[in-house]
Tab-separated table of C-alpha atoms in Angstrom:
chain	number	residue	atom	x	y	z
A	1	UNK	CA	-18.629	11.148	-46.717
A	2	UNK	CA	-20.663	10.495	-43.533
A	3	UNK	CA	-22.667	7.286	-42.096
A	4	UNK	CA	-24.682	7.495	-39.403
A	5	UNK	CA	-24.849	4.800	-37.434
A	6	UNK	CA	-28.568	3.547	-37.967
A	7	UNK	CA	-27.419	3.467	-41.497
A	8	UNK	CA	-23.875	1.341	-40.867
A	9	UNK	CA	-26.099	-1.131	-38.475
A	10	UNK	CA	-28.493	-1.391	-41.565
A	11	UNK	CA	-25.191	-3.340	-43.652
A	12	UNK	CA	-26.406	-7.062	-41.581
A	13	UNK	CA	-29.640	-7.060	-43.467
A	14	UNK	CA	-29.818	-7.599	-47.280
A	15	UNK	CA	-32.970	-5.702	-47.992
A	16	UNK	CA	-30.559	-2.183	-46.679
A	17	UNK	CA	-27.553	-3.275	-49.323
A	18	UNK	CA	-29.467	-2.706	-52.427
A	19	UNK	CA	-29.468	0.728	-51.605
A	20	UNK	CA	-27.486	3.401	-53.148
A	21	UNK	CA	-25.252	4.300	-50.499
A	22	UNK	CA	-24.486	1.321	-49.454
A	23	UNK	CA	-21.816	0.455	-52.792
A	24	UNK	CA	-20.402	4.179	-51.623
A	25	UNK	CA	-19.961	2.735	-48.105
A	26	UNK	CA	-17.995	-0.416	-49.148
A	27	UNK	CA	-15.477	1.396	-51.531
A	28	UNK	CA	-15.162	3.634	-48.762
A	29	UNK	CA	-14.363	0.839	-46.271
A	30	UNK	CA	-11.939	-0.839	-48.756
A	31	UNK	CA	-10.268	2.386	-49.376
A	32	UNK	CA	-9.021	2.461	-45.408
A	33	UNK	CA	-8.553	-1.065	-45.185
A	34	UNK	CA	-10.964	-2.190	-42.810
A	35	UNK	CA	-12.323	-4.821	-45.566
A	36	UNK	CA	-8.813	-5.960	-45.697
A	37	UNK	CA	-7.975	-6.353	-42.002
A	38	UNK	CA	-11.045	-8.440	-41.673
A	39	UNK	CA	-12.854	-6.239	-39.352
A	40	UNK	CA	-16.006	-5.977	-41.469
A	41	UNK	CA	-17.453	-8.326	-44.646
A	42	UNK	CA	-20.019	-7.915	-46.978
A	43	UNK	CA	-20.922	-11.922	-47.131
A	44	UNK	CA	-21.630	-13.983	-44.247
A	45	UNK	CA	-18.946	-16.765	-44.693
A	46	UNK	CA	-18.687	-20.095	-43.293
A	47	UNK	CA	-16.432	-21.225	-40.319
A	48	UNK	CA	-14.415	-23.299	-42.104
A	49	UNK	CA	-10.716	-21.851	-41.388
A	50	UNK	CA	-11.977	-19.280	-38.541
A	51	UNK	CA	-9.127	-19.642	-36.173
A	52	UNK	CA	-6.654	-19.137	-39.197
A	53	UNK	CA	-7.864	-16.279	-40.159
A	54	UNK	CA	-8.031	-14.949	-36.205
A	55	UNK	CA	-4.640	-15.502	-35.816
A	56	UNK	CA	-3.790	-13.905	-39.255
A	57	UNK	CA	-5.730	-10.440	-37.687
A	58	UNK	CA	-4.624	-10.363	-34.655
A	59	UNK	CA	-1.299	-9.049	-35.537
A	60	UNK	CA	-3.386	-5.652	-37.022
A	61	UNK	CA	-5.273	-4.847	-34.466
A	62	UNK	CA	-5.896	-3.345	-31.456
A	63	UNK	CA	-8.730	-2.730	-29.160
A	64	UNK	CA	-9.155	1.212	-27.544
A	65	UNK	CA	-11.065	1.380	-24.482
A	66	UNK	CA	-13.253	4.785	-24.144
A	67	UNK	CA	-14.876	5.353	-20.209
A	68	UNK	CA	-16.539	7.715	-21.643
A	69	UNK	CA	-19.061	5.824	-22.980
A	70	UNK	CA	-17.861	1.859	-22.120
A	71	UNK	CA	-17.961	0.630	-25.542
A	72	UNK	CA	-14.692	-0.836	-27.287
A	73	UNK	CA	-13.567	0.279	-30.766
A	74	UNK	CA	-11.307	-1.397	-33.515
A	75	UNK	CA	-8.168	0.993	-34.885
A	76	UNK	CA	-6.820	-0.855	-37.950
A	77	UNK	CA	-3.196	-0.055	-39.970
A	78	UNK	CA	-5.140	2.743	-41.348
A	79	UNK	CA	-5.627	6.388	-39.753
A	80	UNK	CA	-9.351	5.712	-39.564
A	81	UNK	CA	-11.096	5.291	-36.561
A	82	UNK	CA	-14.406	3.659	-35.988
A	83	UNK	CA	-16.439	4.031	-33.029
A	84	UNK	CA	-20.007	3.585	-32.263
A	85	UNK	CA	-21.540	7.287	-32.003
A	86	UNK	CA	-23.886	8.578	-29.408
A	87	UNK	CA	-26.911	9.698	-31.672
A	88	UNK	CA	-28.754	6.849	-30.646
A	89	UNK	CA	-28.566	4.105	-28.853
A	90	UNK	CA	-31.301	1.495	-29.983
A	91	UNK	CA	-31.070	-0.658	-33.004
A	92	UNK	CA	-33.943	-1.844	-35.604
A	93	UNK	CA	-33.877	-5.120	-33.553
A	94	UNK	CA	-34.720	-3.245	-30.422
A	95	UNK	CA	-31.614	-3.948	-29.202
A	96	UNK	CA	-29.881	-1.325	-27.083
A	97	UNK	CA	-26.076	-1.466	-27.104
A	98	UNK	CA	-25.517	0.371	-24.360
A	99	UNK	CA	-26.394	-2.412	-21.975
A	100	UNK	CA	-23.744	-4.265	-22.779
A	101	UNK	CA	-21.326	-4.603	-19.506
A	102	UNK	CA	-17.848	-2.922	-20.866
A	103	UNK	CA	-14.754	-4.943	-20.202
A	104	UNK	CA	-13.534	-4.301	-16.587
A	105	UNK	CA	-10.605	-1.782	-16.698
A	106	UNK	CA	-8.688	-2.238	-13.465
A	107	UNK	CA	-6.548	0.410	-12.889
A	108	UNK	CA	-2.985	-1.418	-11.967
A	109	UNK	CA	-0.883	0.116	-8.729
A	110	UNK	CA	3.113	-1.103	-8.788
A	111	UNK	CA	4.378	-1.336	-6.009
A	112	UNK	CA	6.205	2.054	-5.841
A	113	UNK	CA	3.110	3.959	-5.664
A	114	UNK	CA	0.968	1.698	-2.788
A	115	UNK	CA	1.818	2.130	0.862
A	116	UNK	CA	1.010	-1.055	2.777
A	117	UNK	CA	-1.305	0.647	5.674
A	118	UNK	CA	-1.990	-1.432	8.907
A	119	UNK	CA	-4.435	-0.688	11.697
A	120	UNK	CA	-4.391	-3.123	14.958
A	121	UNK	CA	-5.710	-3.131	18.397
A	122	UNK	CA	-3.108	-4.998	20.352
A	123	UNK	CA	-4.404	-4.303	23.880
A	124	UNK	CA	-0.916	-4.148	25.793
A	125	UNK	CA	2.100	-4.480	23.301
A	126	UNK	CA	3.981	-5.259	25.991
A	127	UNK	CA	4.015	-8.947	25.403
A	128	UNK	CA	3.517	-9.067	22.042
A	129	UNK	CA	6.343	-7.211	20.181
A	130	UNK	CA	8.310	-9.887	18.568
A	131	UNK	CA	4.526	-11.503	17.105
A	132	UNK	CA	3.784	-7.734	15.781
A	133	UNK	CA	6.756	-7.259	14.162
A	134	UNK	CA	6.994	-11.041	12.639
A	135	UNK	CA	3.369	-9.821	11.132
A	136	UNK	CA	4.375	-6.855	10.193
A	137	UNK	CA	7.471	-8.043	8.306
A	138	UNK	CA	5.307	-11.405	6.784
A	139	UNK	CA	2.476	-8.791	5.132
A	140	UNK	CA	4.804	-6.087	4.159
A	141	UNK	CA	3.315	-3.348	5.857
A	142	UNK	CA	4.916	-0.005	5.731
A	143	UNK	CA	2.885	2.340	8.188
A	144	UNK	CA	1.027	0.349	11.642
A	145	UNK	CA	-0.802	2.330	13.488
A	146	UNK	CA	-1.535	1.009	16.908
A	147	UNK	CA	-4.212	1.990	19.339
A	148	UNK	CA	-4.129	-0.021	23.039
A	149	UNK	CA	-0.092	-0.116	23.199
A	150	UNK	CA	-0.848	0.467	26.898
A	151	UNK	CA	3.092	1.667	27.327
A	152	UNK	CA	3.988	3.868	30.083
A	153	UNK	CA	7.344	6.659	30.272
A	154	UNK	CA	8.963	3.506	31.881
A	155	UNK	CA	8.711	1.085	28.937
A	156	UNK	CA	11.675	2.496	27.190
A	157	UNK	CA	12.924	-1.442	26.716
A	158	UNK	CA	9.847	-2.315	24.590
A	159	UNK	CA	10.423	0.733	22.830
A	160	UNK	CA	13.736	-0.260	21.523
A	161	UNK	CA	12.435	-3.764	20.808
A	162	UNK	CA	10.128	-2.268	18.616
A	163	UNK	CA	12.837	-0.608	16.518
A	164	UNK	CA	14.278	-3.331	14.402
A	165	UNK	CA	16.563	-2.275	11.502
A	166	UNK	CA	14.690	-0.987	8.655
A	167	UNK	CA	11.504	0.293	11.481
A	168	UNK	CA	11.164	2.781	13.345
A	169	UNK	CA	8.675	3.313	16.709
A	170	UNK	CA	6.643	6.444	17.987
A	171	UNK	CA	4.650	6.656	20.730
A	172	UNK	CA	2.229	8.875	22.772
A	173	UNK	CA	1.354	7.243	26.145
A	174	UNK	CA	-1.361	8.241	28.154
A	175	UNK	CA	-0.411	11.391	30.887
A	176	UNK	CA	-0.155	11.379	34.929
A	177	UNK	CA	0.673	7.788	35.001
A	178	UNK	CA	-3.068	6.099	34.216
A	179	UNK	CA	-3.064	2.494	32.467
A	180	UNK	CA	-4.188	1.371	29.404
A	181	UNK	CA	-5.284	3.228	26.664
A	182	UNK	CA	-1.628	4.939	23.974
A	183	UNK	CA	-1.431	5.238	20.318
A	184	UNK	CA	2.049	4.136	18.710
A	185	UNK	CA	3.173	4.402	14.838
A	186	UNK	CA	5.517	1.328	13.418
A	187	UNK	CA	6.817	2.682	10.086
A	188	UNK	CA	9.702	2.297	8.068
A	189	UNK	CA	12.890	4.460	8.421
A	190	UNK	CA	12.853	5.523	4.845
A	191	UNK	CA	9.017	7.317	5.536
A	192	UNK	CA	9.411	10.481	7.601
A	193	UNK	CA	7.269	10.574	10.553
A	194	UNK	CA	7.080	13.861	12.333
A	195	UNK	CA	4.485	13.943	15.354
A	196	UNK	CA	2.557	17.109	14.986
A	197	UNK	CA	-0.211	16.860	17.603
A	198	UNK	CA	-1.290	14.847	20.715
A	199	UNK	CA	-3.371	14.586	23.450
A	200	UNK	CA	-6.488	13.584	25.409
A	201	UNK	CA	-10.164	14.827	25.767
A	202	UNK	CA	-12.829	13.964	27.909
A	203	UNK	CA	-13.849	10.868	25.398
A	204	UNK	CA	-10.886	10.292	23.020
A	205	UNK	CA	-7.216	10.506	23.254
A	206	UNK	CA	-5.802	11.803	19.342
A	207	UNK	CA	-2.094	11.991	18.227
A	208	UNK	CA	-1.617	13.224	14.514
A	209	UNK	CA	1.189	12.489	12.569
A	210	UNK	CA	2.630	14.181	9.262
A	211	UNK	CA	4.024	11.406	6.915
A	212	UNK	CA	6.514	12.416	3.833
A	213	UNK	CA	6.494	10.083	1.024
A	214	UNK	CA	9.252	11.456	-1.495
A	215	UNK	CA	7.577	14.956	-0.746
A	216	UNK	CA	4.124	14.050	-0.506
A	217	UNK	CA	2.895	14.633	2.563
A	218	UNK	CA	-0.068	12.562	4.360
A	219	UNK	CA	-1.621	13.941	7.562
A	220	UNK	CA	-2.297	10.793	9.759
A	221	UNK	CA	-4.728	11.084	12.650
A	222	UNK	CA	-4.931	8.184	14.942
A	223	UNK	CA	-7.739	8.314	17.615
A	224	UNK	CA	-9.186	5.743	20.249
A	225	UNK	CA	-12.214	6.300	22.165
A	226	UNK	CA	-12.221	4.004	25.603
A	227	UNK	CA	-15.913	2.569	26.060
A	228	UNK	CA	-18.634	3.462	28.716
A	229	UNK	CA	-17.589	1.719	31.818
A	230	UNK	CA	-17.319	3.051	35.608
A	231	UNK	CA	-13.782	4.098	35.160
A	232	UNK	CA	-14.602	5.792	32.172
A	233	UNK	CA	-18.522	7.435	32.524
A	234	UNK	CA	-18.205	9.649	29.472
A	235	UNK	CA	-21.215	8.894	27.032
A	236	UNK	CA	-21.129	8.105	23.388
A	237	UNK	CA	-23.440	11.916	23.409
A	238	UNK	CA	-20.105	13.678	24.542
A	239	UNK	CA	-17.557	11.981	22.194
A	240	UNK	CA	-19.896	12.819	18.963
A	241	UNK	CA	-19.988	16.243	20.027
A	242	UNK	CA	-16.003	16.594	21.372
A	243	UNK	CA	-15.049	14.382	17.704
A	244	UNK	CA	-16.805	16.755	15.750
A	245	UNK	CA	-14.614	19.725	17.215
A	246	UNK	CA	-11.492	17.804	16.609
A	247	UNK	CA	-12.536	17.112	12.789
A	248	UNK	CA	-13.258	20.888	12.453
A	249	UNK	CA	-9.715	21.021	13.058
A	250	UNK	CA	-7.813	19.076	11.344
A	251	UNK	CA	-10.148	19.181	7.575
A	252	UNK	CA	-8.885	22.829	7.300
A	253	UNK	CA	-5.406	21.652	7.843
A	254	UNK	CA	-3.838	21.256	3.706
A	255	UNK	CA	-2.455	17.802	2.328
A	256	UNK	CA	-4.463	14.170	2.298
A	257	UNK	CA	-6.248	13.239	5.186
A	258	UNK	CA	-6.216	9.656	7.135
A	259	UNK	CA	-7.854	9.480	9.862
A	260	UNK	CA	-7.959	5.997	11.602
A	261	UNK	CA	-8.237	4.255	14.989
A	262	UNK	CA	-11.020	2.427	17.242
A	263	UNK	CA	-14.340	4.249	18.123
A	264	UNK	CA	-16.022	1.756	20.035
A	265	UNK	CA	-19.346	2.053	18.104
A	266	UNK	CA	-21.085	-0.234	15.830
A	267	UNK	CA	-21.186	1.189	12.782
A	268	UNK	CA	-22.450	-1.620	11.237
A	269	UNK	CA	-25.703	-0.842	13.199
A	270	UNK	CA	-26.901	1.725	10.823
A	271	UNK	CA	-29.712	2.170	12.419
A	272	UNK	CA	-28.797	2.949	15.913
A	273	UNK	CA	-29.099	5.805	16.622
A	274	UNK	CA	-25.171	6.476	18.091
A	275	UNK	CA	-24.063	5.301	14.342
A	276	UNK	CA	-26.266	7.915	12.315
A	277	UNK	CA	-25.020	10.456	14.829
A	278	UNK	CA	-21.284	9.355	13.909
A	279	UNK	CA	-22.313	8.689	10.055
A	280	UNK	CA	-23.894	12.566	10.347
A	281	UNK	CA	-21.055	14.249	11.976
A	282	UNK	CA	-18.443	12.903	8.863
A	283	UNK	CA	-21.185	13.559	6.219
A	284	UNK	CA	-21.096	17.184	7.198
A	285	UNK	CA	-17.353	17.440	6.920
A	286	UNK	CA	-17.271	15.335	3.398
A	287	UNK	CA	-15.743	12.449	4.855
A	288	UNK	CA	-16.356	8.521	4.313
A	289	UNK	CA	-15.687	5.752	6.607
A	290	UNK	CA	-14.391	2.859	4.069
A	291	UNK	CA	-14.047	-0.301	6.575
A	292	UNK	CA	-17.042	-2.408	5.579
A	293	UNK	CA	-16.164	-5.590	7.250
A	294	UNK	CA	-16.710	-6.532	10.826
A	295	UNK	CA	-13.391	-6.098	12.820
A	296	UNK	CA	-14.274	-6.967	16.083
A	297	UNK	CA	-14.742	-10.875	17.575
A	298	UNK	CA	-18.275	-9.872	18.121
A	299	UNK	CA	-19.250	-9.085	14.282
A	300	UNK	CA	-18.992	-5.794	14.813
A	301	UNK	CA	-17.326	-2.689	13.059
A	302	UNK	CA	-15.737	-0.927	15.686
A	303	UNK	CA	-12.430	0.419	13.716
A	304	UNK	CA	-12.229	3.014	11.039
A	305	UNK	CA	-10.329	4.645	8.213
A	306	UNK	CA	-11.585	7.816	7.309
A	307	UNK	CA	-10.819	9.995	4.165
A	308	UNK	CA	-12.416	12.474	2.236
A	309	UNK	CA	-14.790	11.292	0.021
A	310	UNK	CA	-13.219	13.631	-2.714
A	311	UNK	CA	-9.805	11.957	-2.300
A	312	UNK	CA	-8.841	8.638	-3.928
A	313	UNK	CA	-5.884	7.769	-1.467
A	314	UNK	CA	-7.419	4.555	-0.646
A	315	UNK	CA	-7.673	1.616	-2.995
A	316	UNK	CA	-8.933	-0.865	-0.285
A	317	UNK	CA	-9.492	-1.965	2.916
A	318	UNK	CA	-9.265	-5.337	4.061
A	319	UNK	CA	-10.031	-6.671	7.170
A	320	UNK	CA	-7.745	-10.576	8.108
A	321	UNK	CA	-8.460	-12.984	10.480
A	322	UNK	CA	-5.228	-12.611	12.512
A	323	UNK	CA	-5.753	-11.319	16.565
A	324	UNK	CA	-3.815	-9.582	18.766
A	325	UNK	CA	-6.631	-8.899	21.264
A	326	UNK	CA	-10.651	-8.881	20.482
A	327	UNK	CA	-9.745	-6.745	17.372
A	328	UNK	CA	-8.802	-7.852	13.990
A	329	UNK	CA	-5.989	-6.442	11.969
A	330	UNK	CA	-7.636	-3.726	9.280
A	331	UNK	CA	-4.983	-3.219	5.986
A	332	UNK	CA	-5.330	-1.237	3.398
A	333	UNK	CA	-3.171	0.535	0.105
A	334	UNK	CA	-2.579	3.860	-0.097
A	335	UNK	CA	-2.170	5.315	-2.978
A	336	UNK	CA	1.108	7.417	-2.615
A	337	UNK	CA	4.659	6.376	-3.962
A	338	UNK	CA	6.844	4.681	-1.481
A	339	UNK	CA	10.006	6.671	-0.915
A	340	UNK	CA	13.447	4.663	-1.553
A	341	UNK	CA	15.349	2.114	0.975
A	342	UNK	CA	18.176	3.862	2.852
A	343	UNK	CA	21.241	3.649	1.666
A	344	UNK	CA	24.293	4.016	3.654
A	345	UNK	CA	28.226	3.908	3.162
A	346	UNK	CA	29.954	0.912	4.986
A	347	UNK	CA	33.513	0.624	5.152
A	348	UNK	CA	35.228	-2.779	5.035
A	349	UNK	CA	38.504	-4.852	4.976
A	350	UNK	CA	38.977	-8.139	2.871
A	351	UNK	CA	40.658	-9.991	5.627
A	352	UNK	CA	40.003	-13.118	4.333
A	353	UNK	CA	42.194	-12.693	1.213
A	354	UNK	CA	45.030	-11.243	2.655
A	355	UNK	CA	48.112	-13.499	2.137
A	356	UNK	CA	49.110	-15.186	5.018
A	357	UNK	CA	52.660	-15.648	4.505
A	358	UNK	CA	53.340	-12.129	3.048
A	359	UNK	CA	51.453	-10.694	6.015
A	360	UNK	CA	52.934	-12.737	8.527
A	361	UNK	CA	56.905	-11.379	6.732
A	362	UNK	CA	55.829	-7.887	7.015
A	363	UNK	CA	55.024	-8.326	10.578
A	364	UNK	CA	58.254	-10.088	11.602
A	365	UNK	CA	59.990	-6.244	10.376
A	366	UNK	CA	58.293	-4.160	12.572
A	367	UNK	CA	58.471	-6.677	15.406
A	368	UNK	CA	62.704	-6.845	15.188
A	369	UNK	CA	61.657	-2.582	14.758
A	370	UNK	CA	61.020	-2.793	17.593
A	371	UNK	CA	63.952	-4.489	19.657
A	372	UNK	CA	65.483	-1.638	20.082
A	373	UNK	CA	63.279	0.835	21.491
A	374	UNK	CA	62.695	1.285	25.181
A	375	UNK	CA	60.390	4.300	25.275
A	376	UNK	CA	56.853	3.169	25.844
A	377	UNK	CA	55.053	5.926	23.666
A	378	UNK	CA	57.486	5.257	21.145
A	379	UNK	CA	56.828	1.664	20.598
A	380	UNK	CA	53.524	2.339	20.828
A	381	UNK	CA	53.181	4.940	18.030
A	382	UNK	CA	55.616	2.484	15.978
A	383	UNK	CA	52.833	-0.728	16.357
A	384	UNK	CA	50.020	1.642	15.689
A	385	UNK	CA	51.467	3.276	12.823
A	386	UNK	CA	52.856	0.269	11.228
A	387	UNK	CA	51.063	-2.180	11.891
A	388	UNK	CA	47.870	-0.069	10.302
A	389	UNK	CA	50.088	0.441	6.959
A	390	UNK	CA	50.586	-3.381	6.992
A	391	UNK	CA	46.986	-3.690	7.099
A	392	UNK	CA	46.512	-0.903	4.356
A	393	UNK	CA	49.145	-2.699	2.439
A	394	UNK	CA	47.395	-6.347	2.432
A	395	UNK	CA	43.258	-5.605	2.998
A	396	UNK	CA	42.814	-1.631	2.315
A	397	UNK	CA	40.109	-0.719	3.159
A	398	UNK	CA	36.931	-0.857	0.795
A	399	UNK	CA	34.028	1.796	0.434
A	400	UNK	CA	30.274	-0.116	-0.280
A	401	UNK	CA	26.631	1.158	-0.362
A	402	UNK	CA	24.436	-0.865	1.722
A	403	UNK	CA	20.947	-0.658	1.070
A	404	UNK	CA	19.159	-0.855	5.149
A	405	UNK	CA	16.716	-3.675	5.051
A	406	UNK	CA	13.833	-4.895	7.717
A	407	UNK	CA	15.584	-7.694	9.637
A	408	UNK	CA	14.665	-9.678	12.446
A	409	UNK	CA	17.264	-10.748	14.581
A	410	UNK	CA	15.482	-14.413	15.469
A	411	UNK	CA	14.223	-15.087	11.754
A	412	UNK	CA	16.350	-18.157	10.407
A	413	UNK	CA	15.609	-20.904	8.076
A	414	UNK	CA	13.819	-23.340	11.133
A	415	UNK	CA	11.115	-20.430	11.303
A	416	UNK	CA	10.684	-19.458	7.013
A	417	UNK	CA	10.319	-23.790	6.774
A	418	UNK	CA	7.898	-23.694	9.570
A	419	UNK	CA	5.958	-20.939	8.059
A	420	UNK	CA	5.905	-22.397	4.912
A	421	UNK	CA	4.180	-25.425	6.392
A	422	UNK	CA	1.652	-22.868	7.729
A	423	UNK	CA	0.818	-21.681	4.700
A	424	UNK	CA	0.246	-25.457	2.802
A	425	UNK	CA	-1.709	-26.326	5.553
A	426	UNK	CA	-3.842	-22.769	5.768
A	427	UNK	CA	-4.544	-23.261	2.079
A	428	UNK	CA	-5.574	-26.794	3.224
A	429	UNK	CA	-7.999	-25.913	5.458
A	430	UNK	CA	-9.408	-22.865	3.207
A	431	UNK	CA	-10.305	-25.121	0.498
A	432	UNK	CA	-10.839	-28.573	1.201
């Protein structure tokens, strides 16, 4: 037997239940239990006892979220489902259901399936490797991109400083020795970085990078356009034009696209007439820009991540306070699983538990061994053989699985109190 819904809303007034149906509809309802489970009544009640009775119900039910429509419905013990149908949406009270704001359902990300992106200007990184790294280790980020490094094929030292275990750097510097300017990519060792692409243009300097994440691969374009100045007298005209060409490129290319880096343009000018010529030239590809907040000192938005607005690989973009140069940082997750920490084999001796005295007897053999031997290679092999079977004998050696974890040489317990005193009195400041 079949209700519509007009007819089920009807049950609230008592002219509706003198009709025929309606004794139908309650033996019905009692017959899958609903009447039971207290999801529906046929008498109004009083309050007396409510919260009892809530916590007797609770036990048998369970609310099912639809997105289809946004409207909740009740599944009891029974095999019955009740849902409010589509047919129509306005009650005899004139009241339409349908506006009713449906419960929020966040979609939750673990932490195996976000990638902690970074984006930061740091105008000569030089100087400032050990503060980008302490950063980059505080927030967790797994992938920093890096426009401004302003390294040259000399600065192989702040290369290696920017390789801490657990991290690994890559670089393209700018060519025939000019200053300024270089992209660089701080990732961890576990993602797989492979630079496909680089170079330079009239307005832009590009390097692309192909990231694996447990064989999901994200193609990672990192650009940064210099502004007008009379070192650099290439107009904003000439960049639209040359960054078109380079998109043209790389949107045919397969896999997820990222493309990120500093444009010099404010965007959040929309109408200027440079920004609708930028906003134009990634509408026609089916790209977005995402960064909405200002991320320059100035108020402007002069940094972007770029995706295509059919792709879902961002979940947000956040823009924090902290400065390396006129820029602030730009973060944001990526939806793609993090691959695993590395694990390597370590071999190891217990030295510390090795009896003394026992050790110390075994030694005293080979030592009056060796009394009587004159040839030099002889004693020698004698020491090295037995004295490594001694050592075999007391602390053999041991096989382990290390698991390679970000470490920074100068972090100790002075600097985690210190920042945690940072953080009380941030939170201080924020609020009161």
């Amino acid at each position: 037997m079949y209700y519509s819904r007009i007819q089920l809303l009807q049950l609230r007034y008592k002219h509706a239940r003198s009709c025929a149906w309606f004794s139908d509809c309650i033996v019905q309802l009692r017959q899958s239990n609903i009447l039971n489970n207290g999801i529906t009544k046929t008498h109004r009640g009083v309050r007396a006892g409510v919260r009892v009775k809530a916590r007797q119900h609770n036990g048998n039910l369970r609310i099912v979220h639809y997105e289809q429509f946004s409207v909740q419905s009740v599944l009891g013990q029974g095999q019955y489902q009740y849902s409010v149908a589509k047919q129509s949406t306005v009650s005899d009270r004139k009241a339409n259901i349908f506006n009713l704001k449906p419960i929020a359902k966040e979609l939750q990300h673990s932490r195996s399936v976000k990638i902690k992106f970074g984006l930061i200007n740091t105008q000569s990184v030089r100087n400032k490797s050990a503060a980008l790294l302490d950063y980059v280790f505080d927030q967790n980020i797994d992938v920093c991109c890096l426009t401004e490094t302003w390294l040259s094929t000399n600065d192989d030292l702040v290369r290696f400083s920017l390789k801490p275990p657990g991290y690994d750097f890559q670089d393209s510097p700018r060519k025939n020795g000019r200053t300024g300017g270089g992209i660089g990519l701080l990732h961890r060792e576990n993602i797989q970085a492979s630079m496909v692409a680089q170079g330079e243009v009239d307005s832009f300097e590009f390097s692309e990078w192909l990231l694996q994440f447990q064989r999901k691969p994200l193609r990672l374009c990192v650009v940064y356009r210099p502004p007008y100045s009379a070192k650099h007298k290439v107009t904003k005209a000439v960049f639209h034009r040359q960054f078109a060409d380079y998109l043209e490129s790389v949107v045919t290319k397969p896999n997820p696209l990222l493309v990120v880096g500093d444009v010099n343009i404010h965007l959040n000018r929309l109408i200027d007439n440079d920004t609708r010529q930028f906003n134009d030239v990634l509408s026609s590809m089916a790209l977005e820009q995402v960064v909405r907040d200002p991320t320059h000192v100035s108020g402007n938005i002069l940094d972007v991540v770029i995706k295509r607005k059919d792709d879902d690989i961002v979940l947000s973009t956040t823009v924090h306070d902290e400065l390396f140069s006129d820029h602030r940082v730009v973060s944001a997750s990526i939806c793609f699983p993090l691959p695993p920490l590395t694990v390597v084999d370590r071999l190891s001796r217990k030295i510390k538990q090795i009896d003394q005295e026992s050790f110390q007897s075994d030694l005293r053999q080979v030592v009056n061994q060796a009394e009587g031997i004159d040839d030099l290679r002889a004693l020698a092999k004698l020491y090295n053989t037995e004295f490594r079977a001694i050592l075999d004998k007391h602390a053999p050696v041991v096989k382990k699985r290390v698991v390679i974890r970000p470490k920074l040489p100068w972090y100790n317990e002075d600097l985690q109190i210190c920042k945690r005193r940072k953080l009380v009195r941030t939170i201080v400041w924020i609020w009161y």
